[in-house]
PDB file of C-alpha atoms in Angstrom:
ATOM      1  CA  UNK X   1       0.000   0.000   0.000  1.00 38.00           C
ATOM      2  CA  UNK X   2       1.356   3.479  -0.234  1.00 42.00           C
ATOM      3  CA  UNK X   3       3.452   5.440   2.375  1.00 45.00           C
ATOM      4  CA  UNK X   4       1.751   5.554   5.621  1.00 50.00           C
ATOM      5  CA  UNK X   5       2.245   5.929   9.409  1.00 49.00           C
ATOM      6  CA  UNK X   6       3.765   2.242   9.724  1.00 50.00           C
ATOM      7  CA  UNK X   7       6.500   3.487   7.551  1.00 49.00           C
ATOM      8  CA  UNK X   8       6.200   6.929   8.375  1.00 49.00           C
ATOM      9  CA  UNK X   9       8.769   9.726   9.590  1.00 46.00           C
ATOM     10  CA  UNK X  10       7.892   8.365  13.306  1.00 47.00           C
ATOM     11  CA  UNK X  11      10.667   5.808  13.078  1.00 48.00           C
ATOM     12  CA  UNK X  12      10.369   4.860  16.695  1.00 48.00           C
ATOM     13  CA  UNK X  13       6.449   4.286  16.510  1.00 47.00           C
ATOM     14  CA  UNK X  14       7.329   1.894  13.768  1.00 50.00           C
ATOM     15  CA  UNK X  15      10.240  -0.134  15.900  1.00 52.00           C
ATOM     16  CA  UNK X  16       8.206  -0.291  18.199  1.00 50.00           C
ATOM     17  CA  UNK X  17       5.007  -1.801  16.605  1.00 48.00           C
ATOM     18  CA  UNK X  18       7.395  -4.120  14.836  1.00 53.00           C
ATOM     19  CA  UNK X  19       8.392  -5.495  17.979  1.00 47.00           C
ATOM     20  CA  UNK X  20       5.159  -5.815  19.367  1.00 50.00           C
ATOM     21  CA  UNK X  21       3.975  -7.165  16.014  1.00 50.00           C
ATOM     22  CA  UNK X  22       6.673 -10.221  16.450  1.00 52.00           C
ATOM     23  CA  UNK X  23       5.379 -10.767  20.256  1.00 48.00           C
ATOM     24  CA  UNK X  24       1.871 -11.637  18.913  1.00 48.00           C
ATOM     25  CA  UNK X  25       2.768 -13.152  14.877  1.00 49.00           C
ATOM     26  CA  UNK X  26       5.925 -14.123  14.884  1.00 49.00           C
ATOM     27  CA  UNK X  27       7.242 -13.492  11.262  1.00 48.00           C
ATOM     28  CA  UNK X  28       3.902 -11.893  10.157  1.00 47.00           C
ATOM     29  CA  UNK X  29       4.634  -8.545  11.280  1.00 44.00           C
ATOM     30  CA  UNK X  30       5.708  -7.040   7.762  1.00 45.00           C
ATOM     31  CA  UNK X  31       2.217  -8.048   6.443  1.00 49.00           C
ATOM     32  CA  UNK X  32       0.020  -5.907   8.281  1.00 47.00           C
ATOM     33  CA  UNK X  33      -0.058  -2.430   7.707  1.00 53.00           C
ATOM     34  CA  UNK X  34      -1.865   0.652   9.526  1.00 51.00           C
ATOM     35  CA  UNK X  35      -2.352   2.737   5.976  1.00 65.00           C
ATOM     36  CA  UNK X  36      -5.630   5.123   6.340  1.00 64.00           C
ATOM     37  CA  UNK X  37      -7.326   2.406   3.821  1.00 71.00           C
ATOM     38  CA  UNK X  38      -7.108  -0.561   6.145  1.00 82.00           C
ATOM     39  CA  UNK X  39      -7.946   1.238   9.269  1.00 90.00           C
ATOM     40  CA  UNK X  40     -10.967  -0.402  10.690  1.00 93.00           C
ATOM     41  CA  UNK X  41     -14.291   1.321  11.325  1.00 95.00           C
ATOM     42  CA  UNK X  42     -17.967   1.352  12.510  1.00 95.00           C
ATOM     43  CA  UNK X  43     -20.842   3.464  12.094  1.00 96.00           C
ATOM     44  CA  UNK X  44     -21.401   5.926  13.385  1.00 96.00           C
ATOM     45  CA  UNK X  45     -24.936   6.045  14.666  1.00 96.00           C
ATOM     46  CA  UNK X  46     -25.661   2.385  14.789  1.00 96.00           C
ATOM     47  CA  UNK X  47     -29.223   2.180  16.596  1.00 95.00           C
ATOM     48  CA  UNK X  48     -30.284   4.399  13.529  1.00 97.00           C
ATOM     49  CA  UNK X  49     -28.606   2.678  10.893  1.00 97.00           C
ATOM     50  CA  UNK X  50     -28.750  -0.961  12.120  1.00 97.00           C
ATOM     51  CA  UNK X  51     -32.746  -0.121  12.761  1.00 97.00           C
ATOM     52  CA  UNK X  52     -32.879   0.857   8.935  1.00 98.00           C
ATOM     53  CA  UNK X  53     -31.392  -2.095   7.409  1.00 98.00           C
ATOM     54  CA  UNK X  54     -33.035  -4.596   9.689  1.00 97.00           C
ATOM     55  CA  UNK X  55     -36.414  -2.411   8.087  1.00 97.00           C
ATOM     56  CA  UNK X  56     -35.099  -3.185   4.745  1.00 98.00           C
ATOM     57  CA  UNK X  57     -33.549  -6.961   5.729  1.00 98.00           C
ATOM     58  CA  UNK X  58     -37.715  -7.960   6.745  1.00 97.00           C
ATOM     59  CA  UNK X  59     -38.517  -6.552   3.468  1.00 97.00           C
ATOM     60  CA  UNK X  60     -36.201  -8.325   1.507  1.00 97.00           C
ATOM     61  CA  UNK X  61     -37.176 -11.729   2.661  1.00 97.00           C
ATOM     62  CA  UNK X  62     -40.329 -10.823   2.412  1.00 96.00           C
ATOM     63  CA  UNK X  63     -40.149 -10.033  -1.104  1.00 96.00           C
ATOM     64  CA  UNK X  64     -38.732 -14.041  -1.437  1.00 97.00           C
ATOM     65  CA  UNK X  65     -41.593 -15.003   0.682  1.00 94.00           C
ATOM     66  CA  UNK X  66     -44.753 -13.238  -1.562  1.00 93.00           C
ATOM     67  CA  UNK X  67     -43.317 -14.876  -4.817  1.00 96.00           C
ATOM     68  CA  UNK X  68     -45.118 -18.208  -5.819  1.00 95.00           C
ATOM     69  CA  UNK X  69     -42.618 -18.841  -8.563  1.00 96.00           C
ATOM     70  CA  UNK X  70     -39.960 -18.997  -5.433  1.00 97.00           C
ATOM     71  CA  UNK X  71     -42.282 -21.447  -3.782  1.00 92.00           C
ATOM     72  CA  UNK X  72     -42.621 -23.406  -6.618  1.00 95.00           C
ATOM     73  CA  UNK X  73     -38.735 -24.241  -6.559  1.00 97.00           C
ATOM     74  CA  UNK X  74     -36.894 -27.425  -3.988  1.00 97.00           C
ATOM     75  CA  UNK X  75     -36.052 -26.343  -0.880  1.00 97.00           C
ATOM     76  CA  UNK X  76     -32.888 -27.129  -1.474  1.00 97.00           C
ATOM     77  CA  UNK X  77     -32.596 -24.587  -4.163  1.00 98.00           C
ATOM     78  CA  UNK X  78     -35.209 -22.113  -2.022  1.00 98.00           C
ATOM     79  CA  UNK X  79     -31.839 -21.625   0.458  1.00 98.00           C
ATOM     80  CA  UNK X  80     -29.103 -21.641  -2.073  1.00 98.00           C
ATOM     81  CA  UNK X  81     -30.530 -18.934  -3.676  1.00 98.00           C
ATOM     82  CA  UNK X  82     -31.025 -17.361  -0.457  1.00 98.00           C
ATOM     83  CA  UNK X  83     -27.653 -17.915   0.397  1.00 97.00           C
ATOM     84  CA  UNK X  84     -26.398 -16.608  -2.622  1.00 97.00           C
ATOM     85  CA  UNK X  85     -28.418 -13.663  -3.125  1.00 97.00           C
ATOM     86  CA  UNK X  86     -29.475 -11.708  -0.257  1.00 98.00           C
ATOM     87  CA  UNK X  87     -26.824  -9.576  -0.101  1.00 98.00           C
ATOM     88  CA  UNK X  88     -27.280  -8.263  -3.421  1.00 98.00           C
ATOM     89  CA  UNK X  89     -31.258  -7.941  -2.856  1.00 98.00           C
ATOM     90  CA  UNK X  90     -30.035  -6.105   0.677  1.00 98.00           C
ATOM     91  CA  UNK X  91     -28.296  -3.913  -0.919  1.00 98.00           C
ATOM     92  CA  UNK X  92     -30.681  -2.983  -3.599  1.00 97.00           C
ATOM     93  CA  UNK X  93     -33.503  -2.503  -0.639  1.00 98.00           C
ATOM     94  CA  UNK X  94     -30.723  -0.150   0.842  1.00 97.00           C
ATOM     95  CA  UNK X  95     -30.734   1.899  -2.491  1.00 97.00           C
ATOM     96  CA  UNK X  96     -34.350   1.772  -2.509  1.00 97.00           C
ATOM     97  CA  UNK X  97     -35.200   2.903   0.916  1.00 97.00           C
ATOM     98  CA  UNK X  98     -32.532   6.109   0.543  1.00 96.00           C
ATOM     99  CA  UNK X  99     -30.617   4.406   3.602  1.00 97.00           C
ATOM    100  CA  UNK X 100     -27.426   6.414   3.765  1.00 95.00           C
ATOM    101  CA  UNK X 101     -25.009   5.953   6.616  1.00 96.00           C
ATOM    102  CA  UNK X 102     -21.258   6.944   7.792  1.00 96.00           C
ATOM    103  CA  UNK X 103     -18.833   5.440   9.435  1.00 96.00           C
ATOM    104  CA  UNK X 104     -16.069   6.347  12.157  1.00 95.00           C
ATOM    105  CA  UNK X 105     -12.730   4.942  13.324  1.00 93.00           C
ATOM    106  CA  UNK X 106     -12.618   2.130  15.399  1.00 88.00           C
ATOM    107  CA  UNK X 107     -10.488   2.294  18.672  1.00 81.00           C
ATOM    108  CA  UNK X 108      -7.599   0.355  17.988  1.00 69.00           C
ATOM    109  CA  UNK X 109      -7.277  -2.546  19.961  1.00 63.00           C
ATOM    110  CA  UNK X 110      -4.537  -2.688  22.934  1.00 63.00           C
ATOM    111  CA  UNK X 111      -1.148  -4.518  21.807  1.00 64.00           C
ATOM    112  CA  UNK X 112       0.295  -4.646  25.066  1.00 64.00           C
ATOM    113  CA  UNK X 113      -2.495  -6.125  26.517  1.00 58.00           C
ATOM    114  CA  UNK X 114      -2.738  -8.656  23.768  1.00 61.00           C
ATOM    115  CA  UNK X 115       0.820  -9.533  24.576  1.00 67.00           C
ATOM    116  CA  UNK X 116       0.511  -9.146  28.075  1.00 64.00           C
ATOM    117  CA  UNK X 117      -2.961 -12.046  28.288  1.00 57.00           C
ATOM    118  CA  UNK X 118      -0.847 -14.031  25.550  1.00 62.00           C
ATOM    119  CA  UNK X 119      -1.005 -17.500  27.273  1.00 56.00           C
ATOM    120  CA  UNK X 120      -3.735 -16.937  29.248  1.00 52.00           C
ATOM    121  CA  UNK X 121      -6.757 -16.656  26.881  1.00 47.00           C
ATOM    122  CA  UNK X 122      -6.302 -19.813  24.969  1.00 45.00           C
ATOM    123  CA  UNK X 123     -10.393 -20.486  25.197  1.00 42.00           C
ATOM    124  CA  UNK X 124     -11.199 -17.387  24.690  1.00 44.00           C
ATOM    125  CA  UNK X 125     -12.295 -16.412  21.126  1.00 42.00           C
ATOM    126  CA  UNK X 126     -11.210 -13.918  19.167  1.00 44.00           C
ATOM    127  CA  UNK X 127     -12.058 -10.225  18.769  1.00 54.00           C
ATOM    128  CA  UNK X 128     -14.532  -9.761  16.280  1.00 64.00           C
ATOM    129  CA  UNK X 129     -13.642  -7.982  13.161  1.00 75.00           C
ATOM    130  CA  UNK X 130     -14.552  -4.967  11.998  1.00 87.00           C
ATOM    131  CA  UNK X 131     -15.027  -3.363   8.229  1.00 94.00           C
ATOM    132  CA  UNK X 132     -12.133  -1.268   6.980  1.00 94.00           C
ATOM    133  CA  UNK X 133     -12.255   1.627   5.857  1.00 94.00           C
ATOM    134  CA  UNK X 134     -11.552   0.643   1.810  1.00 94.00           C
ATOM    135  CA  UNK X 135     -14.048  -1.856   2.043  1.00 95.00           C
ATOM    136  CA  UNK X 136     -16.942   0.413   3.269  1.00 96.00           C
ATOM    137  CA  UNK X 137     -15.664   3.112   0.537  1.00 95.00           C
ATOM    138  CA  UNK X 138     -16.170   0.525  -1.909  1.00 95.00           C
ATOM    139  CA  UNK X 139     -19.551  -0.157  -0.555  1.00 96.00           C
ATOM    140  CA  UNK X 140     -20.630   3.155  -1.034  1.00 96.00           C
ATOM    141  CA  UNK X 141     -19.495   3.442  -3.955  1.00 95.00           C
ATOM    142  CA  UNK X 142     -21.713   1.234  -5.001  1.00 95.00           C
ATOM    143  CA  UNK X 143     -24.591   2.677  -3.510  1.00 96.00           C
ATOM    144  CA  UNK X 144     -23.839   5.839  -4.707  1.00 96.00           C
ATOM    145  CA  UNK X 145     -23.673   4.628  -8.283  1.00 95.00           C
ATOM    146  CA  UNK X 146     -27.179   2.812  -8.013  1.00 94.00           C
ATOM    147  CA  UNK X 147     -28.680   5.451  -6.940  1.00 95.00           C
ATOM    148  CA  UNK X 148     -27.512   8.016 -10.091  1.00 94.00           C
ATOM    149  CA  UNK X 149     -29.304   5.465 -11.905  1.00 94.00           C
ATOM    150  CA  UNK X 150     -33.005   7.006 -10.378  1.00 93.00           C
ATOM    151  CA  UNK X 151     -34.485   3.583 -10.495  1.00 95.00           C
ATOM    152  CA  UNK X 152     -38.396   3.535 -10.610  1.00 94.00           C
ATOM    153  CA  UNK X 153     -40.139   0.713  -8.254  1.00 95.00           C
ATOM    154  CA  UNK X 154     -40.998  -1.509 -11.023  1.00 95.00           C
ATOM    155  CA  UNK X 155     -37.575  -1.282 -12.172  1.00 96.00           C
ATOM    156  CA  UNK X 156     -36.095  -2.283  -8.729  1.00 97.00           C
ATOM    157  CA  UNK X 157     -39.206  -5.188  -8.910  1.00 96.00           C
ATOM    158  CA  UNK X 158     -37.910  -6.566 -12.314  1.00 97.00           C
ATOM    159  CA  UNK X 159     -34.116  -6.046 -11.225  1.00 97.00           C
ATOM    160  CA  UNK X 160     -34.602  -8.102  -7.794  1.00 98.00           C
ATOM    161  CA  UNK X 161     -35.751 -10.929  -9.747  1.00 97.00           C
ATOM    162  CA  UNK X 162     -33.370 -11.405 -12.091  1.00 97.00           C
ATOM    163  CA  UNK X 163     -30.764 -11.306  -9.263  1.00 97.00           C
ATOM    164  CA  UNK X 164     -32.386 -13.734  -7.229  1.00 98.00           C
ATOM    165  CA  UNK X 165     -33.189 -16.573  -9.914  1.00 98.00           C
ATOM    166  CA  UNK X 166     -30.044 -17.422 -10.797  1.00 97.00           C
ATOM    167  CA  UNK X 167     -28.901 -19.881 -12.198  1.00 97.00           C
ATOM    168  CA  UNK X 168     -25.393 -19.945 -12.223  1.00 96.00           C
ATOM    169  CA  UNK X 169     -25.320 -21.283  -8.322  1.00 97.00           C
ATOM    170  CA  UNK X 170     -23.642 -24.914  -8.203  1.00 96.00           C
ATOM    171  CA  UNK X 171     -26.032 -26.939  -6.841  1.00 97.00           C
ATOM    172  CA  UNK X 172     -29.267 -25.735  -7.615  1.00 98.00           C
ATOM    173  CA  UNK X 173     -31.701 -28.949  -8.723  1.00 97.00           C
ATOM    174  CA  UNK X 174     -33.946 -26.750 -10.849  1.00 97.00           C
ATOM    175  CA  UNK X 175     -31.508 -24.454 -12.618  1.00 97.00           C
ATOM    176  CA  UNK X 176     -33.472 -24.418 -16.157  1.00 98.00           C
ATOM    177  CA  UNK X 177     -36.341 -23.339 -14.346  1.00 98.00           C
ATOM    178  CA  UNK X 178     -34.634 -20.491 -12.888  1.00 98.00           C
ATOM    179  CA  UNK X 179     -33.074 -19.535 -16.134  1.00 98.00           C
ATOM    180  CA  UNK X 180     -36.587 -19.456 -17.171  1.00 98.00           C
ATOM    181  CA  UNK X 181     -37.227 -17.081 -14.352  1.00 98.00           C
ATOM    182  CA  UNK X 182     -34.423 -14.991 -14.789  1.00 98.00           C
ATOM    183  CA  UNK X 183     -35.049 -14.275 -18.210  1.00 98.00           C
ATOM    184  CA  UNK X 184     -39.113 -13.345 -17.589  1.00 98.00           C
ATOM    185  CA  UNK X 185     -37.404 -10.611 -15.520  1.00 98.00           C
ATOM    186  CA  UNK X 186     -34.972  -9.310 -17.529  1.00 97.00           C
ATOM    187  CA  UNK X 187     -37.455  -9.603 -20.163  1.00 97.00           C
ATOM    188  CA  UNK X 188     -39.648  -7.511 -18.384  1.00 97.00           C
ATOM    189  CA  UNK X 189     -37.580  -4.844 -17.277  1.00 97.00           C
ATOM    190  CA  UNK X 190     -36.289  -4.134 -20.850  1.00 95.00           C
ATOM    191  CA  UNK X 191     -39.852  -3.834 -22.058  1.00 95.00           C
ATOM    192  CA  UNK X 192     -40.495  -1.655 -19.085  1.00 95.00           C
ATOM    193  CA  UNK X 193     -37.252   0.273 -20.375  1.00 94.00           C
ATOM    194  CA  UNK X 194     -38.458   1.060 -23.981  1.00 89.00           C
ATOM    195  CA  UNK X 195     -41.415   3.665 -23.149  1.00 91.00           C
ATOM    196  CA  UNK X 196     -40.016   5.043 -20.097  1.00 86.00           C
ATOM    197  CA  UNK X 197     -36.766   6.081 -21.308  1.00 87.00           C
ATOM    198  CA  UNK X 198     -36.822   5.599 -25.336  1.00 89.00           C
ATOM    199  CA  UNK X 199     -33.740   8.032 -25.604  1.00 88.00           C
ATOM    200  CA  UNK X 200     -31.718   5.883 -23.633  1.00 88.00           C
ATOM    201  CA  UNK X 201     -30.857   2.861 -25.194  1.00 87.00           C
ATOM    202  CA  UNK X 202     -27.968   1.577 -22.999  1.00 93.00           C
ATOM    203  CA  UNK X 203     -30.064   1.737 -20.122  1.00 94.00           C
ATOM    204  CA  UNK X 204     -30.955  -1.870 -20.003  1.00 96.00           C
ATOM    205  CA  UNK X 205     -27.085  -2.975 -20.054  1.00 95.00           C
ATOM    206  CA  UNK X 206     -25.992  -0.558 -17.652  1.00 95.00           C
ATOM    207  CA  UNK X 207     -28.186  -1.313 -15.186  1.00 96.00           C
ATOM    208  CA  UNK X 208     -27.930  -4.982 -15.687  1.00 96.00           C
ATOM    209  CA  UNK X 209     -23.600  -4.070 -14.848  1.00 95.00           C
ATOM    210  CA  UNK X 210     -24.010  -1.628 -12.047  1.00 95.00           C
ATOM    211  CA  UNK X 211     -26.350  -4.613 -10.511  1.00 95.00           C
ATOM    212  CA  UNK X 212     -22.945  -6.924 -10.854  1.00 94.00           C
ATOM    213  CA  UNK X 213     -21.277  -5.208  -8.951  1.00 94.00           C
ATOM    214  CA  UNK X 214     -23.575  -5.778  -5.951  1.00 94.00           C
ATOM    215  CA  UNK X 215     -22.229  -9.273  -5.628  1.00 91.00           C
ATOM    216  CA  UNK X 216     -18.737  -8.218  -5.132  1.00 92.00           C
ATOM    217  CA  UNK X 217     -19.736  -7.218  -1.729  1.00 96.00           C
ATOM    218  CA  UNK X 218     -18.480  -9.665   0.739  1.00 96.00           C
ATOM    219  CA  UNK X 219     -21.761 -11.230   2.932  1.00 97.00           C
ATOM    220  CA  UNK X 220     -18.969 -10.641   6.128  1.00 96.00           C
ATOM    221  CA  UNK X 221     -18.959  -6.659   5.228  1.00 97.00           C
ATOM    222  CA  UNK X 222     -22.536  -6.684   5.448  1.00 98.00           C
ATOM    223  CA  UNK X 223     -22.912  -8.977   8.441  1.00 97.00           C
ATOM    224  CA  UNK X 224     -20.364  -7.061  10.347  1.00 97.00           C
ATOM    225  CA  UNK X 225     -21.092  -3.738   9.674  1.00 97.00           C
ATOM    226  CA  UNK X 226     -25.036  -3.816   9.795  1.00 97.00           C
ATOM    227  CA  UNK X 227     -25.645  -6.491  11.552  1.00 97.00           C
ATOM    228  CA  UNK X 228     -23.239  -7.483  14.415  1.00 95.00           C
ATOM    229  CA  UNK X 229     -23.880  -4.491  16.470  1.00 93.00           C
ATOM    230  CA  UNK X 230     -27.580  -6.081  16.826  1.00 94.00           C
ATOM    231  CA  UNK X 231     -26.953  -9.942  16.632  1.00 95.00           C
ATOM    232  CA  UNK X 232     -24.142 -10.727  18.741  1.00 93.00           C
ATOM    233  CA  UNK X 233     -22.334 -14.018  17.901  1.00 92.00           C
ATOM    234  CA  UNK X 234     -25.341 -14.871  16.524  1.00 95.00           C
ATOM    235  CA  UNK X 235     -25.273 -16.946  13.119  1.00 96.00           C
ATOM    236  CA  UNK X 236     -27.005 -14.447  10.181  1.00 97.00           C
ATOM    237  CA  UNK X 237     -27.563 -17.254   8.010  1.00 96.00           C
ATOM    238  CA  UNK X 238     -29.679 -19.248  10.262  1.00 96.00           C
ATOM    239  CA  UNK X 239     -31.625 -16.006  10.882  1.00 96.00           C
ATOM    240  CA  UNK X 240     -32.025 -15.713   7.705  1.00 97.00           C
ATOM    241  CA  UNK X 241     -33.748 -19.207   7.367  1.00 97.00           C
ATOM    242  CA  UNK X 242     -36.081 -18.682  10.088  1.00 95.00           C
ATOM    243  CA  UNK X 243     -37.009 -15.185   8.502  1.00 95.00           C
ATOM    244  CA  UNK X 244     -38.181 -17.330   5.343  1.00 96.00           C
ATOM    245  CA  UNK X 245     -39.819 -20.144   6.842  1.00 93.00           C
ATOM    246  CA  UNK X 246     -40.456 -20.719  10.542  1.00 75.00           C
ATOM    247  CA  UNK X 247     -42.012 -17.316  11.658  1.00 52.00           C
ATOM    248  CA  UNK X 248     -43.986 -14.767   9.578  1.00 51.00           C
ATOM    249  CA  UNK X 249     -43.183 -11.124  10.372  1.00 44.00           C
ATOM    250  CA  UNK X 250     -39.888 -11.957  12.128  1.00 45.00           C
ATOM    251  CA  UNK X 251     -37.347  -9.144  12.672  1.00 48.00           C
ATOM    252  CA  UNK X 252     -33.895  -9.349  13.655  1.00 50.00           C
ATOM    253  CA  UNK X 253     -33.212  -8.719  17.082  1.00 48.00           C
TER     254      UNK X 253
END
């Protein structure tokens, strides 16, 4: 990464969190760096924020639950495409809702009293991690870019189904009948395209590429940053599961 403060003009700041580096990871200490990229953060006003996206979380499943077409498919493939997808759909529901959030530096967590407990917190687990800041900058980023695109709610409808029928998962049973799917709603957004914005003729592909990017955006960044505050230790995937089948209404705690 580029010149920072681990290489800075501080040259005893650096000694020193070599040597403290080589306490805790012995020859791993040239690999982490303290750049203002990979600096961790959180937001800033969770209760707000993590109350907004579990809002738009309950909505997204519940858009999987109201489709019969979804029903219609194994249950097998019913949670793959779950698994696969509901960080994309998440994300779009963020877009759609006008959720906008910031984020703030993380305290740094104490070195000496990592090295000091070294030894004595074998069963303990580790500190959870938190989003840097590149990775939330690349988030919105995304966002940001979604939401030039002034999407109208059919459009978001159309889009959301095309992401979550897809049929490039490994593993799906059904995955001709989700082509099917995916195609009906790609089909149908294009035709919703043509009258509503006839001088723009690349619209269809562009959205169709700003949506890919969506699913470059790890499920841990999401977890972590919107979720974690709320859930604990908790695993989001089974929460997810129960959200879909084993209690209508369901919110995350």
């Amino acid at each position: 990464c580029e010149r920072c403060q681990c290489h800075g003009e501080d040259k005893n700041t650096a000694i020193l969190y070599t040597l403290l580096s080589q306490n805790l990871h012995p020859g791993r200490a040239q690999q982490r760096c303290l750049c203002h990229q990979r600096r961790t953060v959180r937001l800033r006003t969770p209760h707000v924020t993590c109350q907004a996206a579990s809002d738009v979380l309950v909505k997204t499943i519940s858009f999987m639950k109201n489709l019969p077409s979804f029903h219609l498919l194994p249950k097998e493939d019913q949670l793959l495409l779950l698994d696969s997808c509901w960080v994309p759909l998440f994300l779009l529901g963020l877009v759609q809702e006008m959720v906008t959030f910031e984020v703030m530096e993380a305290p740094a967590p104490s070195m000496l009293k990592k090295i000091l407990l070294s030894g004595q917190s074998k069963g303990q687990e580790l500190e959870r991690t938190q989003p840097t800041l590149a990775a939330v900058q690349r988030l919105q980023c995304c966002l940001n870019t979604f939401w030039t695109l002034d999407l109208s709610p059919k459009e978001y409808a159309y889009l959301k189904g095309a992401i979550l029928f897809n049929p490039d998962i490994p593993g799906l049973r059904a995955s001709l009948y989700i082509e099917s799917l995916q195609r009906e709603a790609q089909q149908a957004l294009q035709e919703l395209l043509q009258p509503l914005h006839p001088e723009d003729q690349g619209r269809f592909s562009h959205i169709l590429l700003v949506a890919s990017t969506l699913k470059s955006i790890p499920p841990a960044l999401i977890t972590d940053l919107f979720f974690r505050p709320v859930i604990g230790d908790a695993d989001i995937a089974e929460l997810l599961v129960e959200m879909l089948y084993e209690a209508p209404g369901l919110c995350v705690p």
